[in-house]
mmCIF file of C-alpha atoms in Angstrom:
data_model
loop_
_atom_site.group_PDB
_atom_site.id
_atom_site.type_symbol
_atom_site.label_atom_id
_atom_site.label_comp_id
_atom_site.label_asym_id
_atom_site.label_seq_id
_atom_site.Cartn_x
_atom_site.Cartn_y
_atom_site.Cartn_z
ATOM 1 C CA MET A 1 0.000 0.000 0.000
ATOM 2 C CA SER A 2 1.275 3.421 -1.004
ATOM 3 C CA TRP A 3 1.872 6.116 1.608
ATOM 4 C CA ILE A 4 -0.324 8.472 -0.426
ATOM 5 C CA ARG A 5 -3.384 6.882 -1.974
ATOM 6 C CA GLU A 6 -4.427 8.421 -5.283
ATOM 7 C CA GLY A 7 -8.029 9.138 -6.165
ATOM 8 C CA GLU A 8 -10.728 11.766 -6.046
ATOM 9 C CA LEU A 9 -13.603 12.169 -3.612
ATOM 10 C CA ASN A 10 -17.001 11.010 -4.795
ATOM 11 C CA LEU A 11 -19.729 13.561 -5.498
ATOM 12 C CA LEU A 12 -21.276 13.495 -2.029
ATOM 13 C CA GLU A 13 -17.839 13.746 -0.390
ATOM 14 C CA ARG A 14 -16.901 16.686 -2.616
ATOM 15 C CA ILE A 15 -20.102 18.506 -1.667
ATOM 16 C CA ALA A 16 -19.420 17.910 2.034
ATOM 17 C CA ALA A 17 -15.790 19.010 1.654
ATOM 18 C CA ASN A 18 -16.829 22.256 -0.057
ATOM 19 C CA ILE A 19 -19.349 23.000 2.694
ATOM 20 C CA LEU A 20 -16.723 22.394 5.383
ATOM 21 C CA LYS A 21 -14.142 24.531 3.601
ATOM 22 C CA ALA A 22 -16.526 27.491 3.755
ATOM 23 C CA GLY A 23 -15.761 27.625 7.493
ATOM 24 C CA PRO A 24 -12.488 27.738 9.456
ATOM 25 C CA MET A 25 -10.423 24.661 8.616
ATOM 26 C CA PRO A 26 -7.683 23.063 10.708
ATOM 27 C CA LYS A 27 -4.293 23.355 9.055
ATOM 28 C CA HIS A 28 -2.690 20.721 11.283
ATOM 29 C CA VAL A 29 -4.486 17.573 12.471
ATOM 30 C CA ALA A 30 -3.036 14.958 14.832
ATOM 31 C CA PHE A 31 -4.297 11.370 15.082
ATOM 32 C CA ILE A 32 -4.005 8.760 17.817
ATOM 33 C CA MET A 33 -4.697 5.808 15.543
ATOM 34 C CA ASP A 34 -6.135 3.476 18.169
ATOM 35 C CA GLY A 35 -8.022 0.226 17.720
ATOM 36 C CA ASN A 36 -5.901 -1.889 15.370
ATOM 37 C CA ARG A 37 -5.641 -4.803 17.804
ATOM 38 C CA ARG A 38 -9.335 -4.730 18.730
ATOM 39 C CA PHE A 39 -10.186 -4.608 15.040
ATOM 40 C CA ALA A 40 -8.036 -7.698 14.447
ATOM 41 C CA ARG A 41 -9.743 -9.589 17.295
ATOM 42 C CA ARG A 42 -13.178 -8.644 16.017
ATOM 43 C CA LYS A 43 -12.287 -9.851 12.516
ATOM 44 C CA ASN A 44 -10.508 -13.003 13.790
ATOM 45 C CA MET A 45 -7.248 -12.007 12.134
ATOM 46 C CA GLU A 46 -3.654 -11.823 13.331
ATOM 47 C CA ARG A 47 -2.585 -8.684 15.206
ATOM 48 C CA GLN A 48 -0.053 -7.952 12.493
ATOM 49 C CA GLU A 49 -2.834 -7.848 9.913
ATOM 50 C CA GLY A 50 -4.712 -5.379 12.115
ATOM 51 C CA HIS A 51 -1.658 -3.118 12.163
ATOM 52 C CA MET A 52 -1.364 -3.483 8.375
ATOM 53 C CA GLN A 53 -4.989 -2.428 7.971
ATOM 54 C CA GLY A 54 -4.239 0.535 10.223
ATOM 55 C CA PHE A 55 -1.430 1.686 7.948
ATOM 56 C CA ASN A 56 -3.674 1.324 4.912
ATOM 57 C CA LYS A 57 -6.242 3.531 6.644
ATOM 58 C CA LEU A 58 -3.561 6.164 7.245
ATOM 59 C CA ALA A 59 -2.833 6.302 3.512
ATOM 60 C CA GLU A 60 -6.534 6.779 2.813
ATOM 61 C CA THR A 61 -6.886 9.423 5.539
ATOM 62 C CA LEU A 62 -3.974 11.393 4.098
ATOM 63 C CA ARG A 63 -5.831 11.496 0.781
ATOM 64 C CA TRP A 64 -8.907 12.935 2.500
ATOM 65 C CA CYS A 65 -6.764 15.504 4.286
ATOM 66 C CA LYS A 66 -5.203 16.514 0.986
ATOM 67 C CA HIS A 67 -8.631 17.176 -0.529
ATOM 68 C CA LEU A 68 -9.652 19.131 2.579
ATOM 69 C CA ASN A 69 -6.542 21.351 2.299
ATOM 70 C CA ILE A 70 -5.169 20.089 5.618
ATOM 71 C CA GLN A 71 -1.479 20.785 5.135
ATOM 72 C CA GLU A 72 0.004 18.905 8.086
ATOM 73 C CA VAL A 73 -0.784 15.593 9.775
ATOM 74 C CA THR A 74 0.900 14.117 12.858
ATOM 75 C CA VAL A 75 0.290 10.478 13.789
ATOM 76 C CA TYR A 76 1.124 8.429 16.873
ATOM 77 C CA ALA A 77 2.665 5.410 15.190
ATOM 78 C CA PHE A 78 4.623 3.753 18.002
ATOM 79 C CA SER A 79 4.874 4.761 21.658
ATOM 80 C CA ILE A 80 7.937 4.027 23.766
ATOM 81 C CA GLU A 81 5.421 2.254 26.019
ATOM 82 C CA ASN A 82 4.703 -0.168 23.141
ATOM 83 C CA PHE A 83 8.117 -1.748 23.725
ATOM 84 C CA LYS A 84 6.481 -3.397 26.763
ATOM 85 C CA ARG A 85 4.251 -5.494 24.506
ATOM 86 C CA THR A 86 5.131 -9.085 23.652
ATOM 87 C CA LYS A 87 8.369 -9.610 21.754
ATOM 88 C CA ASP A 88 6.498 -11.117 18.809
ATOM 89 C CA GLU A 89 4.240 -8.076 18.463
ATOM 90 C CA VAL A 90 7.095 -5.572 18.833
ATOM 91 C CA ASP A 91 9.234 -7.487 16.324
ATOM 92 C CA GLY A 92 6.270 -7.594 13.949
ATOM 93 C CA LEU A 93 5.767 -3.842 14.231
ATOM 94 C CA MET A 94 9.458 -3.236 13.518
ATOM 95 C CA VAL A 95 9.231 -5.448 10.423
ATOM 96 C CA LEU A 96 6.085 -3.610 9.292
ATOM 97 C CA ALA A 97 7.776 -0.243 9.803
ATOM 98 C CA LYS A 98 10.781 -1.386 7.811
ATOM 99 C CA GLN A 99 8.538 -2.544 4.954
ATOM 100 C CA LYS A 100 6.670 0.753 4.919
ATOM 101 C CA PHE A 101 9.781 2.932 4.891
ATOM 102 C CA GLU A 102 11.217 0.766 2.112
ATOM 103 C CA ARG A 103 7.956 1.333 0.242
ATOM 104 C CA LEU A 104 8.247 5.074 0.865
ATOM 105 C CA LEU A 105 11.687 5.123 -0.730
ATOM 106 C CA GLU A 106 10.299 3.281 -3.756
ATOM 107 C CA GLU A 107 7.677 5.969 -4.339
ATOM 108 C CA ARG A 108 9.791 9.066 -3.866
ATOM 109 C CA GLU A 109 8.638 10.433 -7.232
ATOM 110 C CA ASN A 110 5.007 10.261 -6.095
ATOM 111 C CA LEU A 111 5.850 12.002 -2.827
ATOM 112 C CA GLU A 112 7.775 14.651 -4.746
ATOM 113 C CA LYS A 113 4.808 15.179 -7.073
ATOM 114 C CA HIS A 114 2.572 15.889 -4.086
ATOM 115 C CA GLY A 115 5.307 17.792 -2.213
ATOM 116 C CA VAL A 116 5.055 15.546 0.863
ATOM 117 C CA CYS A 117 7.706 16.063 3.547
ATOM 118 C CA ILE A 118 8.077 13.120 5.942
ATOM 119 C CA ARG A 119 9.393 13.771 9.441
ATOM 120 C CA VAL A 120 9.921 11.126 12.109
ATOM 121 C CA LEU A 121 9.696 12.370 15.697
ATOM 122 C CA GLY A 122 11.035 10.350 18.610
ATOM 123 C CA ASP A 123 14.173 8.717 19.984
ATOM 124 C CA LEU A 124 15.359 6.740 16.988
ATOM 125 C CA ASN A 125 18.237 5.329 19.040
ATOM 126 C CA LEU A 126 15.688 2.948 20.582
ATOM 127 C CA LEU A 127 15.071 1.325 17.173
ATOM 128 C CA PRO A 128 17.034 -1.352 15.298
ATOM 129 C CA LEU A 129 19.914 0.196 13.342
ATOM 130 C CA ASP A 130 18.639 -0.915 9.918
ATOM 131 C CA LEU A 131 15.290 0.763 10.623
ATOM 132 C CA GLN A 132 17.054 3.913 11.848
ATOM 133 C CA GLN A 133 18.994 4.051 8.573
ATOM 134 C CA LEU A 134 15.864 3.588 6.455
ATOM 135 C CA ILE A 135 14.093 6.348 8.381
ATOM 136 C CA ALA A 136 17.069 8.672 7.933
ATOM 137 C CA LYS A 137 17.083 8.028 4.196
ATOM 138 C CA ALA A 138 13.326 8.667 3.962
ATOM 139 C CA VAL A 139 13.533 11.878 5.996
ATOM 140 C CA LEU A 140 16.466 13.261 4.036
ATOM 141 C CA SER A 141 14.961 12.352 0.663
ATOM 142 C CA THR A 142 11.762 14.339 1.348
ATOM 143 C CA ARG A 143 12.978 17.214 3.519
ATOM 144 C CA ALA A 144 12.990 19.728 0.645
ATOM 145 C CA HIS A 145 9.266 19.136 -0.035
ATOM 146 C CA ASN A 146 6.994 21.822 1.375
ATOM 147 C CA LYS A 147 3.417 21.394 0.144
ATOM 148 C CA CYS A 148 2.295 19.110 2.961
ATOM 149 C CA PHE A 149 3.870 17.458 5.978
ATOM 150 C CA LEU A 150 3.469 14.067 7.624
ATOM 151 C CA ASN A 151 4.982 13.769 11.102
ATOM 152 C CA VAL A 152 5.315 10.164 12.247
ATOM 153 C CA CYS A 153 5.804 9.871 16.017
ATOM 154 C CA PHE A 154 7.824 6.683 16.403
ATOM 155 C CA ALA A 155 9.542 5.563 19.629
ATOM 156 C CA TYR A 156 7.846 8.619 21.127
ATOM 157 C CA THR A 157 6.126 9.802 24.279
ATOM 158 C CA SER A 158 5.461 13.417 25.154
ATOM 159 C CA ARG A 159 7.090 13.262 28.584
ATOM 160 C CA TYR A 160 10.221 11.810 26.998
ATOM 161 C CA GLU A 161 10.127 14.589 24.388
ATOM 162 C CA MET A 162 9.865 17.299 27.057
ATOM 163 C CA THR A 163 12.641 15.711 29.113
ATOM 164 C CA ASN A 164 14.828 15.638 26.032
ATOM 165 C CA ALA A 165 14.049 19.325 25.352
ATOM 166 C CA VAL A 166 15.265 20.188 28.866
ATOM 167 C CA ARG A 167 18.446 18.186 28.190
ATOM 168 C CA GLU A 168 18.970 20.140 24.966
ATOM 169 C CA MET A 169 18.705 23.453 26.812
ATOM 170 C CA ALA A 170 21.106 22.188 29.488
ATOM 171 C CA TRP A 171 23.518 21.254 26.682
ATOM 172 C CA GLY A 172 23.209 24.788 25.315
ATOM 173 C CA VAL A 173 24.079 26.268 28.712
ATOM 174 C CA GLU A 174 27.017 23.852 29.142
ATOM 175 C CA GLN A 175 28.335 24.816 25.701
ATOM 176 C CA GLY A 176 28.062 28.509 26.561
ATOM 177 C CA LEU A 177 25.586 29.094 23.741
ATOM 178 C CA ILE A 178 22.835 30.363 26.026
ATOM 179 C CA LYS A 179 22.534 31.511 29.631
ATOM 180 C CA ALA A 180 20.342 29.854 32.233
ATOM 181 C CA SER A 181 18.287 33.074 32.233
ATOM 182 C CA ASP A 182 17.507 32.491 28.521
ATOM 183 C CA VAL A 183 15.497 29.358 29.334
ATOM 184 C CA SER A 184 11.799 29.993 28.796
ATOM 185 C CA GLU A 185 8.561 28.337 27.767
ATOM 186 C CA ALA A 186 9.069 29.569 24.209
ATOM 187 C CA LEU A 187 12.607 28.188 24.069
ATOM 188 C CA LEU A 188 11.478 24.798 25.365
ATOM 189 C CA SER A 189 8.931 24.689 22.525
ATOM 190 C CA GLU A 190 11.759 25.276 20.058
ATOM 191 C CA CYS A 191 13.682 22.321 21.534
ATOM 192 C CA LEU A 192 10.870 19.787 21.085
ATOM 193 C CA TYR A 193 10.981 17.200 18.301
ATOM 194 C CA SER A 194 8.033 19.084 16.761
ATOM 195 C CA ASN A 195 9.795 22.463 16.660
ATOM 196 C CA ASN A 196 9.369 22.751 12.871
ATOM 197 C CA SER A 197 5.571 22.452 13.090
ATOM 198 C CA PRO A 198 2.772 24.678 14.339
ATOM 199 C CA ASN A 199 0.804 23.172 17.206
ATOM 200 C CA PRO A 200 -2.117 20.974 16.077
ATOM 201 C CA ASP A 201 -5.455 22.665 15.592
ATOM 202 C CA LEU A 202 -7.328 19.390 15.997
ATOM 203 C CA LEU A 203 -6.420 16.116 17.703
ATOM 204 C CA ILE A 204 -8.492 13.002 17.015
ATOM 205 C CA ARG A 205 -8.374 9.754 18.972
ATOM 206 C CA THR A 206 -10.284 6.734 17.758
ATOM 207 C CA SER A 207 -11.521 3.528 19.483
ATOM 208 C CA GLY A 208 -13.526 5.213 22.255
ATOM 209 C CA GLU A 209 -10.585 5.868 24.573
ATOM 210 C CA VAL A 210 -10.600 9.362 26.075
ATOM 211 C CA ARG A 211 -6.935 9.692 27.061
ATOM 212 C CA LEU A 212 -4.033 11.380 25.291
ATOM 213 C CA SER A 213 -1.713 8.494 26.279
ATOM 214 C CA ASP A 214 1.333 10.747 26.520
ATOM 215 C CA PHE A 215 0.940 12.186 23.022
ATOM 216 C CA LEU A 216 1.721 15.865 22.258
ATOM 217 C CA LEU A 217 0.853 16.960 25.794
ATOM 218 C CA TRP A 218 2.789 20.240 25.473
ATOM 219 C CA GLN A 219 1.578 21.042 21.953
ATOM 220 C CA THR A 220 -2.166 20.457 22.509
ATOM 221 C CA SER A 221 -2.850 22.846 25.405
ATOM 222 C CA HIS A 222 -4.943 24.973 23.015
ATOM 223 C CA THR A 223 -6.110 22.279 20.601
ATOM 224 C CA CYS A 224 -9.592 20.942 19.881
ATOM 225 C CA LEU A 225 -9.689 17.358 21.222
ATOM 226 C CA VAL A 226 -12.136 14.937 19.610
ATOM 227 C CA PHE A 227 -12.633 11.367 20.827
ATOM 228 C CA GLN A 228 -14.483 9.001 18.483
ATOM 229 C CA SER A 229 -15.644 5.442 19.146
ATOM 230 C CA VAL A 230 -14.799 4.027 15.708
ATOM 231 C CA LEU A 231 -11.797 1.679 15.518
ATOM 232 C CA TRP A 232 -8.980 3.161 13.436
ATOM 233 C CA PRO A 233 -9.035 0.646 10.523
ATOM 234 C CA GLU A 234 -12.762 1.424 10.116
ATOM 235 C CA TYR A 235 -12.295 5.203 10.112
ATOM 236 C CA SER A 236 -14.256 6.970 7.369
ATOM 237 C CA PHE A 237 -14.320 10.276 5.554
ATOM 238 C CA TRP A 238 -17.507 11.085 7.463
ATOM 239 C CA ASN A 239 -15.811 10.495 10.808
ATOM 240 C CA LEU A 240 -13.192 13.043 9.778
ATOM 241 C CA CYS A 241 -15.900 15.508 8.734
ATOM 242 C CA GLU A 242 -17.605 15.100 12.108
ATOM 243 C CA ALA A 243 -14.346 15.920 13.907
ATOM 244 C CA ILE A 244 -13.758 18.982 11.733
ATOM 245 C CA LEU A 245 -17.289 20.199 12.501
ATOM 246 C CA GLN A 246 -16.482 19.975 16.223
ATOM 247 C CA TYR A 247 -13.347 22.023 15.569
ATOM 248 C CA GLN A 248 -15.365 24.658 13.697
ATOM 249 C CA VAL A 249 -17.937 24.915 16.512
ATOM 250 C CA ASN A 250 -15.127 25.537 19.025
ATOM 251 C CA HIS A 251 -12.795 27.502 16.745
ATOM 252 C CA LYS A 252 -13.467 30.946 18.201
ATOM 253 C CA SER A 253 -12.882 29.968 21.831
ATOM 254 C CA ILE A 254 -9.729 28.037 20.909
ATOM 255 C CA GLN A 255 -8.374 30.983 18.929
ATOM 256 C CA ASN A 256 -9.133 33.374 21.787
ATOM 257 C CA ALA A 257 -7.304 31.103 24.244
ATOM 258 C CA ARG A 258 -4.293 30.986 21.924
ATOM 259 C CA ASP A 259 -4.234 34.774 21.572
ATOM 260 C CA VAL A 260 -4.396 35.269 25.348
ATOM 261 C CA HIS A 261 -1.603 32.742 25.877
ATOM 262 C CA ARG A 262 0.566 34.432 23.233
ATOM 263 C CA GLU A 263 0.101 37.820 24.903
ATOM 264 C CA HIS A 264 0.858 36.356 28.329
ATOM 265 C CA GLN A 265 3.994 34.677 27.006
ATOM 266 C CA ALA A 266 5.211 37.949 25.464
ATOM 267 C CA LEU A 267 4.634 39.805 28.745
ATOM 268 C CA GLU A 268 6.497 37.111 30.698
ATOM 269 C CA GLN A 269 9.469 37.397 28.344
ATOM 270 C CA LEU A 270 9.453 41.193 28.611
ATOM 271 C CA GLU A 271 9.438 40.974 32.404
ATOM 272 C CA ALA A 272 12.274 38.423 32.379
ATOM 273 C CA ASP A 273 14.338 40.663 30.068
ATOM 274 C CA ARG A 274 13.632 43.680 32.250
ATOM 275 C CA THR A 275 14.762 41.827 35.379
ATOM 276 C CA CYS A 276 18.030 40.748 33.750
ATOM 277 C CA ALA A 277 18.688 44.104 32.079
ATOM 278 C CA PHE A 278 18.214 46.067 35.292
ATOM 279 C CA SER A 279 20.204 43.725 37.519
ATOM 280 C CA ALA A 280 23.203 45.114 39.369
ATOM 281 C CA GLU A 281 25.706 44.077 36.701
ATOM 282 C CA HIS A 282 23.724 45.706 33.876
ATOM 283 C CA LEU A 283 22.355 49.112 34.812
ATOM 284 C CA GLN A 284 20.751 49.512 38.208
ATOM 285 C CA ARG A 285 22.589 52.779 38.645
ATOM 286 C CA HIS A 286 24.103 55.156 36.159
ATOM 287 C CA GLY A 287 27.318 57.153 36.310
ATOM 288 C CA ASN A 288 27.706 58.753 39.751
ATOM 289 C CA GLY A 289 25.406 56.303 41.513
ATOM 290 C CA LYS A 290 22.145 58.012 40.684
ATOM 291 C CA PRO A 291 19.297 55.859 39.361
ATOM 292 C CA ALA A 292 19.377 55.518 35.582
ATOM 293 C CA ASP A 293 16.858 57.667 33.765
ATOM 294 C CA ALA A 294 14.074 56.192 31.641
ATOM 295 C CA GLY A 295 16.058 56.597 28.430
ATOM 296 C CA HIS A 296 19.037 54.649 29.721
ATOM 297 C CA ARG A 297 16.783 51.962 31.173
ATOM 298 C CA GLN A 298 15.004 51.496 27.838
ATOM 299 C CA GLU A 299 18.354 51.373 26.065
ATOM 300 C CA ALA A 300 19.599 48.721 28.490
ATOM 301 C CA LEU A 301 16.421 46.681 28.008
ATOM 302 C CA SER A 302 16.647 46.836 24.206
ATOM 303 C CA HIS A 303 20.335 45.913 24.302
ATOM 304 C CA TYR A 304 19.756 42.938 26.588
ATOM 305 C CA ALA A 305 16.789 41.622 24.543
ATOM 306 C CA ALA A 306 18.819 41.858 21.317
ATOM 307 C CA ARG A 307 21.731 39.956 22.876
ATOM 308 C CA ARG A 308 19.386 37.275 24.230
ATOM 309 C CA GLN A 309 17.735 36.837 20.849
ATOM 310 C CA GLU A 310 21.147 36.498 19.243
ATOM 311 C CA ARG A 311 22.213 33.846 21.764
ATOM 312 C CA VAL A 312 18.979 31.908 21.293
ATOM 313 C CA ARG A 313 19.282 32.076 17.512
ATOM 314 C CA ASP A 314 22.852 30.747 17.594
ATOM 315 C CA PHE A 315 21.834 27.979 20.012
ATOM 316 C CA LEU A 316 18.898 26.873 17.848
ATOM 317 C CA GLU A 317 21.133 26.829 14.768
ATOM 318 C CA ALA A 318 23.625 24.630 16.642
ATOM 319 C CA LEU A 319 20.813 22.356 17.818
ATOM 320 C CA ALA A 320 19.434 22.036 14.282
ATOM 321 C CA HIS A 321 22.913 21.182 13.015
ATOM 322 C CA LYS A 322 23.298 18.510 15.707
ATOM 323 C CA ARG A 323 19.969 16.942 14.772
ATOM 324 C CA ASP A 324 20.675 17.126 11.041
ATOM 325 C CA SER A 325 24.048 15.471 11.615
ATOM 326 C CA PHE A 326 22.312 12.554 13.339
ATOM 327 C CA PHE A 327 20.310 11.843 10.170
ATOM 328 C CA THR A 328 23.160 12.447 7.733
ATOM 329 C CA ASP A 329 25.492 10.195 9.737
ATOM 330 C CA LEU A 330 22.859 7.444 9.701
ATOM 331 C CA HIS A 331 22.270 7.979 5.993
ATOM 332 C CA GLY A 332 25.984 7.577 5.379
ATOM 333 C CA GLY A 333 25.699 4.059 6.752
ATOM 334 C CA VAL A 334 23.011 3.028 4.263
ATOM 335 C CA ALA A 335 24.192 0.900 1.380
ATOM 336 C CA ALA A 336 23.651 2.566 -1.975
#
């Protein structure tokens, strides 16, 4: 099964899509694709076949998203917690992943035609080396595409991602790239695996479970959450439409919450900059010991903020280079 299924919507689907697109549409949708194993039990098939059907449904869902002008999709493909499953199931999932990334590499022309950029988010060091190398090759071969984005969370949990982001900031401080005072909520967001993506507008979980299961906890604080009872392999275009309708009903309140949070974050950063700029070593007093006037205080604040932004920019460039090197080094180990 191809990663991107070709084909048009039928007449009724096109009508529904056009009606939906008259309202606010999510640009980024995340899926917890739950229910593959229950689907397999219900159909008296092997678990591996249930997971295969789940991948096939992803390919179909990406086609629907394309027709609905949803530019970015993030999927929870394999949690770090899944390593606790039976060895046979974990080994089977690794084999399936390897087959699918091999298939992706075979259809690079199709992905290029549609401009699909594939990103894999998670700790790839936890995976078999041959799978790591295939993933690196797939990521590097599509990274220049920019029409739509598929983020595959593999060997991922959100708490692990946030812990890793803290480690990255600690590394930046140790390297002298940033100061401890530069650490902020905004900087942590830039250190997440998902730093190249906007936060999801809509998150959908199938199978009737109403938990996030450690998926995108940081990124979905102002996201519309929709829980649907359908098992993932049975997901339909109409299920997706229902979720988008829920997003549209709640769009205004979600957008307002995002705007308030953005303003609050900007004020927090301003206050942090002001505290650092006016500390004793910067400019608490001016010249002969008299308090600095408003002009000098504003100048000190502007100077400090500019220096902080420069440090943060250099740190993020170094972090991006470190992450890129991980993929290019893996790719160098792939046989031509």
